[in-house]
Each structure stands twice: as C-alpha cells, then as structure tokens.
Amino acid sequence: MMRKHEIPGERALPELCDACGAVILSGLPLYAYVPDSSAVQAGKEWLDGLRFIAACCEEHLNALRDQYRRRPFIEEELWAGKISRALDQHPDGLTAEELGRATGLMLPDIRSAMAWHNRWMHQETQP
Ligand SMILES: [Zn+2]
C-alpha cells in the first residue's frame, strides 16, 4: 500500500535526482562525490574538484558517475574556478601575489588558468 510521502526534516526542500529530476523520496536518496574540474564552491575549498551528486536510484547514480567519469578533468578549469572565487571574495581586486595566496596557486598556474579561461570564453562567444 502506498503511503503519503512526508517531507523529511524541518522545512527541508525536497531533493531532486541529478539524472532525471524526480523528487527523491525520504530514505531513498543515493549520494556520491565525483571528480569534476568545474566544481568550485565558496567556503568549501576542501571540496574543490569534487561535485556532490544525488540520485533517485542505483541506476541513475551509476549513470551520473559514468557521465562525470567521461568528462575530461581539466586542471586549468579548476584553477580558473579558484581564481574566480577569490576575485568574487575581493571585489576591489587582488595583486598577483595576493591572488596566489588566496588560491594557493603559483603564478605560472594562474597564467595557464587565465589563458584557458580566455580560450573557453572565446569558444563560448563563437556563433
Ligand atoms: Zn533519477
């Protein structure tokens, strides 16, 4: 017999499957961290390069894992994300030295990341 689903936790938003978008029922979600060079969050520096995924079932969790396994992990993309986060946190700007301290990156890495970002932006704006 089907029972009416209760929203878990106090005022918690229902979680959605990252594969199919279905609302994940209480007690069922499957979670994983997958490598993703585009994953950079403010205040969660220790999770840089890891994306948190939620799925409604084993099949969708595996599909998501496969999807991220096939996505190329690009160091420069990760570094560009760290730079972007640091610049967001310092709207008045940073010197190259301060940017290095804020991101933990060496100057050559910062240059590579900016070059990668510029190439990527150029591709994005192509018709
Ligand atoms: Zn799903």
Tab-separated table of C-alpha atoms and ligand atoms in Angstrom:
chain	number	residue	atom	x	y	z
A	1	MET	CA	0.000	0.000	0.000
A	2	MET	CA	1.306	3.459	-0.896
A	3	ARG	CA	1.564	5.947	1.928
A	4	LYS	CA	1.557	9.668	1.546
A	5	HIS	CA	5.120	10.910	1.478
A	6	GLU	CA	6.343	13.150	4.293
A	7	ILE	CA	8.809	15.926	3.618
A	8	PRO	CA	11.982	14.988	5.510
A	9	GLY	CA	13.409	17.318	8.145
A	10	GLU	CA	12.020	20.670	9.203
A	11	ARG	CA	11.102	22.721	6.165
A	12	ALA	CA	13.710	20.900	4.103
A	13	LEU	CA	13.305	21.286	0.365
A	14	PRO	CA	12.691	18.038	-1.472
A	15	GLU	CA	15.849	16.772	-3.106
A	16	LEU	CA	15.889	16.181	-6.859
A	17	CYS	CA	17.679	13.447	-8.763
A	18	ASP	CA	20.561	14.966	-10.747
A	19	ALA	CA	19.888	12.472	-13.558
A	20	CYS	CA	16.111	12.572	-14.106
A	21	GLY	CA	14.963	15.489	-11.928
A	22	ALA	CA	12.500	13.325	-9.984
A	23	VAL	CA	11.819	14.239	-6.361
A	24	ILE	CA	13.806	11.847	-4.190
A	25	LEU	CA	11.643	10.235	-1.544
A	26	SER	CA	12.735	10.242	2.077
A	27	GLY	CA	15.186	7.480	2.935
A	28	LEU	CA	15.919	6.668	-0.700
A	29	PRO	CA	18.499	9.179	-1.979
A	30	LEU	CA	21.876	7.906	-3.057
A	31	TYR	CA	24.770	10.311	-2.878
A	32	ALA	CA	28.299	10.420	-4.206
A	33	TYR	CA	31.149	12.788	-4.842
A	34	VAL	CA	32.508	12.632	-8.375
A	35	PRO	CA	35.609	14.300	-9.843
A	36	ASP	CA	34.633	17.463	-11.739
A	37	SER	CA	37.105	20.225	-12.574
A	38	SER	CA	34.256	22.749	-12.862
A	39	ALA	CA	33.177	22.191	-9.233
A	40	VAL	CA	34.373	25.047	-7.005
A	41	GLN	CA	32.267	26.406	-4.147
A	42	ALA	CA	32.686	29.393	-1.858
A	43	GLY	CA	33.573	28.345	1.688
A	44	LYS	CA	34.170	24.715	0.707
A	45	GLU	CA	37.723	24.874	-0.612
A	46	TRP	CA	38.439	21.320	0.589
A	47	LEU	CA	35.844	20.065	-1.934
A	48	ASP	CA	37.369	21.808	-4.963
A	49	GLY	CA	37.236	19.470	-7.951
A	50	LEU	CA	34.525	17.281	-6.420
A	51	ARG	CA	30.855	17.535	-7.300
A	52	PHE	CA	28.168	16.276	-4.929
A	53	ILE	CA	25.500	14.307	-6.773
A	54	ALA	CA	22.181	12.908	-5.613
A	55	ALA	CA	20.221	10.202	-7.388
A	56	CYS	CA	16.836	8.545	-7.007
A	57	CYS	CA	18.116	5.019	-7.666
A	58	GLU	CA	21.278	2.968	-8.162
A	59	GLU	CA	20.850	3.048	-11.952
A	60	HIS	CA	20.799	6.847	-12.066
A	61	LEU	CA	23.692	7.138	-9.603
A	62	ASN	CA	25.755	4.887	-11.882
A	63	ALA	CA	24.695	6.855	-14.968
A	64	LEU	CA	25.825	10.095	-13.290
A	65	ARG	CA	29.123	8.521	-12.209
A	66	ASP	CA	29.721	7.374	-15.806
A	67	GLN	CA	28.849	10.815	-17.146
A	68	TYR	CA	31.405	12.521	-14.878
A	69	ARG	CA	33.993	9.786	-15.469
A	70	ARG	CA	33.848	10.592	-19.202
A	71	ARG	CA	34.046	14.363	-18.625
A	72	PRO	CA	37.663	15.494	-19.002
A	73	PHE	CA	39.181	16.754	-15.744
A	74	ILE	CA	40.995	19.959	-16.743
A	75	GLU	CA	43.401	21.382	-14.130
A	76	GLU	CA	43.214	24.841	-15.715
A	77	GLU	CA	39.434	24.814	-15.384
A	78	LEU	CA	39.743	24.023	-11.670
A	79	TRP	CA	42.362	26.756	-11.224
A	80	ALA	CA	40.155	29.247	-13.123
A	81	GLY	CA	37.319	28.405	-10.736
A	82	LYS	CA	39.564	29.058	-7.715
A	83	ILE	CA	40.646	32.401	-9.224
A	84	SER	CA	37.059	33.384	-9.968
A	85	ARG	CA	36.036	32.552	-6.390
A	86	ALA	CA	38.936	34.592	-4.966
A	87	LEU	CA	38.047	37.576	-7.166
A	88	ASP	CA	34.384	37.318	-6.127
A	89	GLN	CA	35.512	37.485	-2.493
A	90	HIS	CA	37.708	40.540	-3.189
A	91	PRO	CA	35.656	42.882	-5.377
A	92	ASP	CA	38.339	45.604	-5.092
A	93	GLY	CA	40.791	43.307	-6.872
A	94	LEU	CA	43.959	41.477	-5.874
A	95	THR	CA	47.604	41.772	-6.822
A	96	ALA	CA	49.123	38.683	-8.465
A	97	GLU	CA	50.808	37.872	-5.161
A	98	GLU	CA	47.555	38.191	-3.199
A	99	LEU	CA	45.765	36.098	-5.797
A	100	GLY	CA	48.432	33.424	-5.380
A	101	ARG	CA	47.924	33.432	-1.611
A	102	ALA	CA	44.119	33.394	-1.926
A	103	THR	CA	44.093	30.467	-4.356
A	104	GLY	CA	47.196	28.539	-3.327
A	105	LEU	CA	48.314	28.687	-6.975
A	106	MET	CA	51.722	29.570	-8.382
A	107	LEU	CA	51.978	32.387	-10.929
A	108	PRO	CA	52.508	30.026	-13.935
A	109	ASP	CA	49.332	28.145	-12.908
A	110	ILE	CA	47.413	31.416	-12.683
A	111	ARG	CA	48.630	32.382	-16.160
A	112	SER	CA	47.661	28.950	-17.570
A	113	ALA	CA	44.225	29.201	-15.941
A	114	MET	CA	43.620	32.680	-17.360
A	115	ALA	CA	44.739	31.567	-20.821
A	116	TRP	CA	42.412	28.551	-20.582
A	117	HIS	CA	39.552	30.812	-19.425
A	118	ASN	CA	40.104	33.243	-22.304
A	119	ARG	CA	40.151	30.387	-24.855
A	120	TRP	CA	36.970	28.980	-23.305
A	121	MET	CA	35.236	32.386	-23.335
A	122	HIS	CA	36.249	32.820	-26.976
A	123	GLN	CA	34.706	29.426	-27.867
A	124	GLU	CA	31.522	30.280	-25.962
A	125	THR	CA	31.030	33.515	-27.879
A	126	GLN	CA	31.529	31.891	-31.309
A	127	PRO	CA	28.274	31.621	-33.314
B	1	ZN	ZN	16.625	9.619	-11.201
